mmCIF file of C-alpha atoms in Angstrom:
data_model
loop_
_atom_site.group_PDB
_atom_site.id
_atom_site.type_symbol
_atom_site.label_atom_id
_atom_site.label_comp_id
_atom_site.label_asym_id
_atom_site.label_seq_id
_atom_site.Cartn_x
_atom_site.Cartn_y
_atom_site.Cartn_z
ATOM 1 C CA MET A 27 92.600 116.884 57.998
ATOM 2 C CA ALA A 28 89.348 118.458 57.426
ATOM 3 C CA ASN A 29 86.726 116.947 55.457
ATOM 4 C CA ASN A 30 83.993 119.312 54.245
ATOM 5 C CA LYS A 31 82.210 116.568 52.278
ATOM 6 C CA PRO A 32 78.888 115.117 53.428
ATOM 7 C CA PRO A 33 79.004 112.043 55.187
ATOM 8 C CA ASP A 34 78.614 108.707 53.802
ATOM 9 C CA SER A 35 76.288 106.838 56.353
ATOM 10 C CA LYS A 36 77.329 103.608 54.936
ATOM 11 C CA LEU A 37 81.372 104.491 54.933
ATOM 12 C CA ILE A 38 83.395 102.304 57.232
ATOM 13 C CA LEU A 39 86.149 104.751 59.308
ATOM 14 C CA ALA A 40 88.979 102.862 60.434
ATOM 15 C CA ALA A 41 92.738 104.111 61.508
ATOM 16 C CA GLY A 42 95.924 102.245 61.731
ATOM 17 C CA ALA A 43 99.955 102.491 61.702
ATOM 18 C CA VAL A 44 103.051 101.751 60.547
ATOM 19 C CA ALA A 45 104.198 100.861 64.127
ATOM 20 C CA TRP A 46 108.463 100.744 63.666
ATOM 21 C CA ARG A 47 111.243 100.699 65.923
ATOM 22 C CA PRO A 48 114.978 101.412 65.126
ATOM 23 C CA GLY A 49 116.318 98.712 63.166
ATOM 24 C CA ARG A 50 119.441 96.871 64.756
ATOM 25 C CA ASP A 51 122.753 98.138 64.836
ATOM 26 C CA GLY A 52 121.665 101.211 63.190
ATOM 27 C CA GLY A 53 119.941 99.541 60.285
ATOM 28 C CA GLU A 54 116.608 100.335 58.560
ATOM 29 C CA PRO A 55 113.256 100.646 60.635
ATOM 30 C CA GLU A 56 111.744 97.277 61.432
ATOM 31 C CA VAL A 57 107.978 97.732 61.457
ATOM 32 C CA LEU A 58 105.105 95.892 63.112
ATOM 33 C CA LEU A 59 102.505 93.024 61.643
ATOM 34 C CA VAL A 60 99.922 91.051 62.539
ATOM 35 C CA HIS A 61 98.513 87.712 62.297
ATOM 36 C CA ARG A 62 94.689 87.303 62.499
ATOM 37 C CA LYS A 63 93.671 83.980 62.942
ATOM 38 C CA LYS A 64 90.262 84.358 61.354
ATOM 39 C CA TYR A 65 91.521 85.419 58.157
ATOM 40 C CA ASP A 66 94.952 83.446 58.311
ATOM 41 C CA ASP A 67 96.561 86.571 57.079
ATOM 42 C CA TRP A 68 99.266 89.291 57.658
ATOM 43 C CA SER A 69 98.359 92.622 57.536
ATOM 44 C CA LEU A 70 99.086 96.462 59.432
ATOM 45 C CA PRO A 71 97.491 96.760 62.797
ATOM 46 C CA LYS A 72 94.226 98.741 62.602
ATOM 47 C CA GLY A 73 90.441 98.993 63.371
ATOM 48 C CA LYS A 74 87.343 100.831 63.283
ATOM 49 C CA THR A 75 86.605 104.115 64.904
ATOM 50 C CA GLU A 76 84.366 104.218 67.849
ATOM 51 C CA PRO A 77 81.290 106.959 67.936
ATOM 52 C CA GLY A 78 82.779 110.135 68.426
ATOM 53 C CA GLU A 79 86.902 108.861 68.022
ATOM 54 C CA GLN A 80 88.946 111.017 66.502
ATOM 55 C CA LEU A 81 90.879 109.058 64.027
ATOM 56 C CA PRO A 82 94.822 109.539 65.191
ATOM 57 C CA LEU A 83 93.307 107.980 68.856
ATOM 58 C CA THR A 84 91.603 104.882 66.723
ATOM 59 C CA ALA A 85 94.992 104.743 65.497
ATOM 60 C CA VAL A 86 96.846 104.351 68.771
ATOM 61 C CA ARG A 87 94.184 102.545 70.747
ATOM 62 C CA GLU A 88 93.884 99.612 67.800
ATOM 63 C CA VAL A 89 97.451 98.959 67.632
ATOM 64 C CA PHE A 90 97.674 98.680 71.138
ATOM 65 C CA GLU A 91 94.821 96.206 71.219
ATOM 66 C CA GLU A 92 95.746 94.610 68.166
ATOM 67 C CA GLY A 93 99.699 94.080 68.966
ATOM 68 C CA GLY A 94 100.266 95.762 72.057
ATOM 69 C CA ALA A 95 102.553 98.285 70.993
ATOM 70 C CA ARG A 96 102.241 101.857 72.504
ATOM 71 C CA LEU A 97 102.307 104.728 69.839
ATOM 72 C CA ILE A 98 104.137 107.930 69.288
ATOM 73 C CA LEU A 99 102.267 109.268 66.165
ATOM 74 C CA GLY A 100 104.383 110.358 63.256
ATOM 75 C CA ARG A 101 103.315 112.037 59.776
ATOM 76 C CA ARG A 102 99.911 111.083 58.332
ATOM 77 C CA LEU A 103 100.453 108.385 55.603
ATOM 78 C CA THR A 104 97.905 107.916 52.612
ATOM 79 C CA SER A 105 94.791 106.787 53.124
ATOM 80 C CA VAL A 106 93.264 103.701 51.669
ATOM 81 C CA ARG A 107 89.734 102.643 50.308
ATOM 82 C CA TYR A 108 87.873 99.301 49.360
ATOM 83 C CA GLN A 109 84.896 97.197 49.882
ATOM 84 C CA VAL A 110 83.698 95.246 52.675
ATOM 85 C CA GLY A 111 80.732 93.158 52.787
ATOM 86 C CA GLY A 112 79.526 95.684 49.979
ATOM 87 C CA ARG A 113 80.447 98.396 51.899
ATOM 88 C CA PRO A 114 83.074 101.465 51.109
ATOM 89 C CA LYS A 115 85.739 101.332 54.070
ATOM 90 C CA ARG A 116 88.156 104.311 53.953
ATOM 91 C CA VAL A 117 91.199 103.699 56.244
ATOM 92 C CA TYR A 118 93.467 106.610 57.550
ATOM 93 C CA TRP A 119 97.561 105.454 58.451
ATOM 94 C CA TRP A 120 100.528 107.017 60.444
ATOM 95 C CA ALA A 121 103.975 106.413 60.835
ATOM 96 C CA ALA A 122 104.270 106.101 64.682
ATOM 97 C CA ARG A 123 107.111 105.360 66.542
ATOM 98 C CA VAL A 124 106.618 102.393 69.219
ATOM 99 C CA SER A 125 107.530 103.615 72.661
ATOM 100 C CA GLY A 126 107.064 100.414 74.219
ATOM 101 C CA VAL A 127 105.793 97.113 74.003
ATOM 102 C CA ASP A 128 103.078 94.893 76.135
ATOM 103 C CA GLU A 129 104.508 91.416 75.281
ATOM 104 C CA ALA A 130 101.130 89.660 77.251
ATOM 105 C CA ALA A 131 98.869 91.436 74.501
ATOM 106 C CA VAL A 132 99.236 88.768 72.090
ATOM 107 C CA PRO A 133 97.732 86.402 71.496
ATOM 108 C CA ASN A 134 93.742 88.032 71.778
ATOM 109 C CA ASP A 135 90.399 87.813 70.309
ATOM 110 C CA GLU A 136 91.944 89.226 66.980
ATOM 111 C CA VAL A 137 95.629 88.430 66.497
ATOM 112 C CA ASP A 138 97.489 85.313 67.329
ATOM 113 C CA GLU A 139 100.801 86.237 66.649
ATOM 114 C CA VAL A 140 102.906 89.449 65.815
ATOM 115 C CA THR A 141 106.036 89.645 63.776
ATOM 116 C CA TRP A 142 108.808 93.132 63.237
ATOM 117 C CA ALA A 143 110.737 93.450 59.838
ATOM 118 C CA VAL A 144 112.056 95.844 58.035
ATOM 119 C CA ARG A 145 109.957 97.210 55.159
ATOM 120 C CA PRO A 146 110.539 94.953 51.889
ATOM 121 C CA ARG A 147 110.224 92.231 54.209
ATOM 122 C CA ALA A 148 106.922 92.940 55.660
ATOM 123 C CA GLY A 149 105.948 94.214 51.854
ATOM 124 C CA GLU A 150 106.787 90.624 51.402
ATOM 125 C CA LEU A 151 104.538 89.423 53.957
ATOM 126 C CA ALA A 152 101.703 91.426 53.835
ATOM 127 C CA SER A 153 98.184 89.742 52.849
ATOM 128 C CA TYR A 154 96.760 92.933 50.921
ATOM 129 C CA GLU A 155 97.869 95.037 48.158
ATOM 130 C CA HIS A 156 96.829 98.164 49.929
ATOM 131 C CA ASP A 157 99.001 97.601 52.994
ATOM 132 C CA VAL A 158 102.166 97.046 50.318
ATOM 133 C CA ARG A 159 101.182 100.845 49.132
ATOM 134 C CA VAL A 160 101.113 102.360 52.952
ATOM 135 C CA LEU A 161 104.604 100.755 53.349
ATOM 136 C CA GLY A 162 105.734 102.325 50.260
ATOM 137 C CA ASP A 163 104.525 105.814 51.375
ATOM 138 C CA PHE A 164 106.435 105.136 54.859
ATOM 139 C CA ALA A 165 109.127 104.349 53.051
ATOM 140 C CA SER A 166 109.644 107.448 50.916
ATOM 141 C CA ARG A 167 110.492 109.847 53.902
ATOM 142 C CA PRO A 168 112.251 109.867 57.176
ATOM 143 C CA ALA A 169 110.526 107.968 59.763
ATOM 144 C CA ASP A 170 112.197 109.285 62.722
ATOM 145 C CA THR A 171 110.648 112.715 62.886
ATOM 146 C CA VAL A 172 110.180 115.589 66.197
ATOM 147 C CA PRO A 173 106.824 117.210 66.070
ATOM 148 C CA LEU A 174 106.318 121.280 65.992
ATOM 149 C CA ILE A 175 102.863 121.839 66.697
ATOM 150 C CA LEU A 176 100.974 125.188 66.183
ATOM 151 C CA VAL A 177 97.696 125.371 67.814
ATOM 152 C CA ARG A 178 95.061 127.825 67.519
ATOM 153 C CA HIS A 179 93.108 128.308 70.771
ATOM 154 C CA ALA A 180 90.019 127.684 71.037
ATOM 155 C CA THR A 181 86.443 129.464 71.551
ATOM 156 C CA ALA A 182 86.352 132.201 73.555
ATOM 157 C CA VAL A 183 83.724 134.143 75.124
ATOM 158 C CA PRO A 184 82.907 137.114 72.257
ATOM 159 C CA ARG A 185 84.845 140.456 72.279
ATOM 160 C CA SER A 186 81.333 142.017 72.149
ATOM 161 C CA LYS A 187 80.149 140.350 75.715
ATOM 162 C CA TRP A 188 83.350 141.020 77.552
ATOM 163 C CA LYS A 189 84.093 144.508 79.160
ATOM 164 C CA GLY A 190 87.075 143.279 80.556
ATOM 165 C CA ASP A 191 90.798 143.242 79.185
ATOM 166 C CA ASP A 192 91.094 141.561 76.153
ATOM 167 C CA GLY A 193 93.898 139.650 77.158
ATOM 168 C CA GLU A 194 91.986 138.100 80.313
ATOM 169 C CA ARG A 195 88.734 137.124 77.927
ATOM 170 C CA PRO A 196 88.136 133.402 78.787
ATOM 171 C CA LEU A 197 87.301 130.347 76.740
ATOM 172 C CA ASP A 198 83.093 129.982 76.967
ATOM 173 C CA SER A 199 81.354 126.193 77.523
ATOM 174 C CA THR A 200 82.571 125.148 74.166
ATOM 175 C CA GLY A 201 85.928 126.076 74.475
ATOM 176 C CA ARG A 202 86.567 124.621 77.925
ATOM 177 C CA ALA A 203 85.272 121.165 75.768
ATOM 178 C CA GLN A 204 87.505 121.467 72.680
ATOM 179 C CA ALA A 205 90.294 122.022 75.253
ATOM 180 C CA LYS A 206 89.874 118.445 77.326
ATOM 181 C CA LEU A 207 89.862 116.960 73.456
ATOM 182 C CA LEU A 208 92.455 119.014 72.603
ATOM 183 C CA ALA A 209 94.604 116.907 75.225
ATOM 184 C CA PRO A 210 94.597 113.673 74.291
ATOM 185 C CA LEU A 211 94.648 114.121 70.826
ATOM 186 C CA LEU A 212 97.986 116.361 71.114
ATOM 187 C CA ALA A 213 99.425 113.822 73.714
ATOM 188 C CA ALA A 214 99.289 111.486 70.749
ATOM 189 C CA PHE A 215 101.875 113.568 68.727
ATOM 190 C CA ALA A 216 104.093 114.979 71.967
ATOM 191 C CA PRO A 217 103.654 113.033 74.862
ATOM 192 C CA HIS A 218 106.423 115.084 76.062
ATOM 193 C CA ALA A 219 106.940 118.411 75.054
ATOM 194 C CA ARG A 220 107.921 122.055 75.546
ATOM 195 C CA VAL A 221 105.127 124.124 75.518
ATOM 196 C CA ILE A 222 104.614 128.101 74.621
ATOM 197 C CA SER A 223 101.725 130.124 74.705
ATOM 198 C CA SER A 224 100.483 133.087 74.393
ATOM 199 C CA ALA A 225 100.301 135.138 77.631
ATOM 200 C CA ALA A 226 96.634 135.524 76.885
ATOM 201 C CA THR A 227 94.147 133.651 79.359
ATOM 202 C CA ARG A 228 92.237 131.916 76.343
ATOM 203 C CA CYS A 229 95.770 130.315 74.853
ATOM 204 C CA LEU A 230 96.635 129.280 78.513
ATOM 205 C CA ASP A 231 93.558 127.969 79.335
ATOM 206 C CA SER A 232 93.791 126.194 75.964
ATOM 207 C CA ILE A 233 96.462 124.247 76.208
ATOM 208 C CA GLY A 234 96.166 123.572 80.103
ATOM 209 C CA PRO A 235 94.664 120.279 79.897
ATOM 210 C CA TYR A 236 97.402 118.724 77.949
ATOM 211 C CA ALA A 237 99.919 120.549 80.093
ATOM 212 C CA GLU A 238 98.305 119.140 83.248
ATOM 213 C CA LEU A 239 97.724 115.713 81.450
ATOM 214 C CA THR A 240 101.312 115.334 80.376
ATOM 215 C CA GLY A 241 102.966 117.094 83.581
ATOM 216 C CA ALA A 242 104.527 120.066 81.074
ATOM 217 C CA GLN A 243 105.526 123.464 82.441
ATOM 218 C CA VAL A 244 103.813 126.521 80.175
ATOM 219 C CA ARG A 245 105.765 129.009 78.927
ATOM 220 C CA ALA A 246 103.792 132.633 78.765
ATOM 221 C CA GLU A 247 104.654 134.140 75.929
ATOM 222 C CA GLN A 248 104.139 137.999 76.067
ATOM 223 C CA ALA A 249 105.323 138.430 72.412
ATOM 224 C CA LEU A 250 102.479 136.098 71.329
ATOM 225 C CA GLN A 251 99.768 137.974 72.430
ATOM 226 C CA VAL A 252 97.725 139.953 69.950
ATOM 227 C CA ARG A 253 97.298 143.444 70.706
ATOM 228 C CA SER A 254 96.124 146.687 68.965
ATOM 229 C CA SER A 255 99.036 147.098 67.267
ATOM 230 C CA GLY A 256 99.397 143.770 66.047
ATOM 231 C CA THR A 257 101.903 141.024 66.353
ATOM 232 C CA ASP A 258 105.831 141.488 65.675
ATOM 233 C CA PRO A 259 106.571 138.916 63.481
ATOM 234 C CA ALA A 260 110.487 139.332 63.938
ATOM 235 C CA ALA A 261 109.331 138.117 67.532
ATOM 236 C CA SER A 262 107.657 135.462 65.957
ATOM 237 C CA ALA A 263 110.336 134.145 63.745
ATOM 238 C CA ALA A 264 112.951 134.535 66.577
ATOM 239 C CA LEU A 265 110.528 132.702 69.051
ATOM 240 C CA ILE A 266 110.101 129.508 66.352
ATOM 241 C CA ALA A 267 113.763 129.596 65.415
ATOM 242 C CA GLU A 268 115.054 129.578 68.853
ATOM 243 C CA THR A 269 111.692 126.392 69.140
ATOM 244 C CA ILE A 270 113.308 124.660 66.102
ATOM 245 C CA GLY A 271 116.990 124.935 67.248
ATOM 246 C CA ALA A 272 116.172 123.235 70.508
ATOM 247 C CA GLY A 273 115.621 119.549 68.940
ATOM 248 C CA GLU A 274 112.470 118.730 70.749
ATOM 249 C CA PRO A 275 108.809 117.954 70.579
ATOM 250 C CA ALA A 276 107.375 121.882 71.056
ATOM 251 C CA VAL A 277 103.625 122.851 71.482
ATOM 252 C CA VAL A 278 102.951 126.271 70.446
ATOM 253 C CA CYS A 279 99.794 128.081 71.111
ATOM 254 C CA ALA A 280 98.383 131.187 69.764
ATOM 255 C CA HIS A 281 95.884 133.270 68.083
ATOM 256 C CA ARG A 282 93.970 133.452 64.653
ATOM 257 C CA GLU A 283 95.746 136.646 63.928
ATOM 258 C CA ASN A 284 99.247 135.220 64.379
ATOM 259 C CA VAL A 285 99.152 131.593 63.772
ATOM 260 C CA SER A 286 100.379 132.138 59.983
ATOM 261 C CA LEU A 287 102.998 134.037 61.120
ATOM 262 C CA LEU A 288 104.326 131.001 63.109
ATOM 263 C CA GLN A 289 103.656 129.020 60.045
ATOM 264 C CA ALA A 290 105.916 131.324 57.583
ATOM 265 C CA ALA A 291 108.527 131.981 60.490
ATOM 266 C CA ALA A 292 108.922 127.902 60.423
ATOM 267 C CA ILE A 293 108.972 127.658 56.554
ATOM 268 C CA GLY A 294 111.756 130.072 56.662
ATOM 269 C CA ALA A 295 113.318 128.436 59.292
ATOM 270 C CA LEU A 296 113.236 124.902 57.726
ATOM 271 C CA GLY A 297 111.886 125.045 54.314
ATOM 272 C CA PRO A 298 109.232 123.730 52.945
ATOM 273 C CA PRO A 299 108.735 119.496 52.484
ATOM 274 C CA ASP A 300 112.095 118.074 50.409
ATOM 275 C CA GLY A 301 110.635 117.330 47.207
ATOM 276 C CA THR A 302 106.630 117.942 47.888
ATOM 277 C CA LEU A 303 104.552 120.864 48.193
ATOM 278 C CA LEU A 304 103.092 122.084 50.914
ATOM 279 C CA PRO A 305 99.362 120.620 51.873
ATOM 280 C CA ARG A 306 96.965 122.846 49.751
ATOM 281 C CA GLU A 307 95.142 123.587 53.102
ATOM 282 C CA TRP A 308 98.531 125.672 54.278
ATOM 283 C CA ALA A 309 97.050 129.085 53.839
ATOM 284 C CA ASP A 310 93.860 128.524 54.872
ATOM 285 C CA GLU A 311 92.594 129.965 58.421
ATOM 286 C CA LEU A 312 92.700 126.998 61.274
ATOM 287 C CA PRO A 313 89.371 126.817 62.884
ATOM 288 C CA THR A 314 89.181 127.685 66.997
ATOM 289 C CA ALA A 315 90.967 124.355 68.632
ATOM 290 C CA GLY A 316 92.663 122.908 64.958
ATOM 291 C CA PHE A 317 96.393 122.947 64.657
ATOM 292 C CA TRP A 318 99.238 121.876 62.628
ATOM 293 C CA VAL A 319 101.830 119.139 63.015
ATOM 294 C CA LEU A 320 105.119 119.820 61.597
ATOM 295 C CA HIS A 321 107.214 117.179 61.277
ATOM 296 C CA MET A 322 110.737 117.420 61.281
ATOM 297 C CA THR A 323 113.865 115.341 61.161
ATOM 298 C CA PRO A 324 115.757 115.309 64.444
ATOM 299 C CA PRO A 325 119.135 118.338 64.521
ATOM 300 C CA PRO A 326 122.374 116.038 63.777
ATOM 301 C CA LEU A 327 124.493 115.604 66.534
ATOM 302 C CA ALA A 328 127.472 118.371 67.174
ATOM 303 C CA PRO A 329 130.197 116.632 65.866
ATOM 304 C CA PRO A 330 133.012 115.524 68.735
ATOM 305 C CA ALA A 331 135.224 118.312 69.593
ATOM 306 C CA PRO A 332 139.073 118.015 68.135
ATOM 307 C CA ALA A 333 141.195 116.704 70.665
ATOM 308 C CA PRO A 334 143.442 119.410 72.419
ATOM 309 C CA GLN A 335 146.481 120.412 70.455
ATOM 310 C CA PRO A 336 149.726 121.532 72.339
ATOM 311 C CA ARG A 337 150.077 125.373 71.888
ATOM 312 C CA TRP A 338 153.863 126.720 71.242
ATOM 313 C CA ARG A 339 154.839 129.868 72.357
ATOM 314 C CA TRP A 340 155.556 131.242 68.973
ATOM 315 C CA ARG A 341 151.765 130.062 67.745
ATOM 316 C CA ARG A 342 149.802 132.256 66.933
ATOM 317 C CA ARG A 343 146.134 131.431 67.953
ATOM 318 C CA THR A 344 143.198 133.315 66.079
ATOM 319 C CA ALA A 345 139.526 133.977 67.028
ATOM 320 C CA GLY A 346 138.430 130.509 65.147
ATOM 321 C CA ASP A 347 140.754 128.324 67.078
ATOM 322 C CA GLY A 348 139.195 125.572 69.005
ATOM 323 C CA ALA A 349 135.546 126.889 67.834
ATOM 324 C CA ALA A 350 133.059 123.902 66.803
ATOM 325 C CA ALA A 351 129.972 124.441 64.830
ATOM 326 C CA GLY A 352 126.839 124.038 66.596
ATOM 327 C CA PRO A 353 123.906 121.475 65.526
ATOM 328 C CA ALA A 354 122.431 122.300 62.246
ATOM 329 C CA GLY A 355 118.402 122.289 62.478
ATOM 330 C CA GLY A 356 116.168 119.784 61.106
ATOM 331 C CA ALA A 357 114.362 119.749 57.736
ATOM 332 C CA LEU A 358 110.642 119.840 57.705
ATOM 333 C CA VAL A 359 109.058 116.266 56.059
ATOM 334 C CA ALA A 360 105.573 116.795 56.276
ATOM 335 C CA ALA A 361 103.214 119.342 57.513
ATOM 336 C CA ASP A 362 99.341 117.853 58.423
ATOM 337 C CA ARG A 363 96.427 119.925 59.242
ATOM 338 C CA TYR A 364 93.727 118.528 62.367
ATOM 339 C CA ASP A 365 90.919 119.857 63.865
ATOM 340 C CA LEU A 366 88.119 118.408 66.197
ATOM 341 C CA SER A 367 85.798 117.976 63.234
ATOM 342 C CA ASP A 368 88.302 114.591 62.410
ATOM 343 C CA ALA A 369 85.973 112.154 64.230
#
């Protein structure tokens, strides 16, 4: 989500979410709309970013403050731009699953009522065309996704200033600050996840604050550590295939030299997003403490095992008798890039 354009001092930055929950009886997801008494309108919940705040965290905070919904962020949706009081305003949007609701949060200073509606009905209720466009983007791809997050470690002490083993080279002061900023940002997408890291100190220390925040155990992988001989693409592919096959949220921390191998392994296992192209930044090198979030559909449930059949002595049993195929991997829905300049 890096933005290399010069900042516009007049631009108002805001963020929000299409906050959704599973529909009744497995039907279409229901999304949250809020009624603002000041404007007498129905809209998607959003709000202005605070100084230095990461935009995804603005979305999480504002949706909770306006509608009382706690979120797990999913894929990034289209952003919208319009004029407010003669100033340009840009609102960034995410699809976000609701993990809980504080029923006492509404009414509040801004919102006096909330409602839940399936997407077509929400589009009819929404007072603004730009909200309808965001709802259309939300409906264009699956809402329920599982994140695979690929992180490049934070800034480390330069090799030229480190006399010890390279695997023990630590983060510098900037890197330690980056690691603290990464923790809540990663948790916004994966409050609970498998955590896998290169065994190098700089990677373990980059992901440590996130693991501490979420209570995750970190699995240190020697295969991800960069050595003079490089890293083994086959080992990276096997690790990513195993991680995807588990069907659970996962965070993998690696190095500049091998994050691209992990990206390639993920595309090899999942294929590119269905019907879409990978983002133009896909081949660009991540900055330190940057990360990709790959949003995957959950793997389908394994079919129930067949009922046992009586076996007669004359029946010849083959190797395939009674075997059920394991669950297939999910599909890639979207890939979103983030770094710590996204504030």
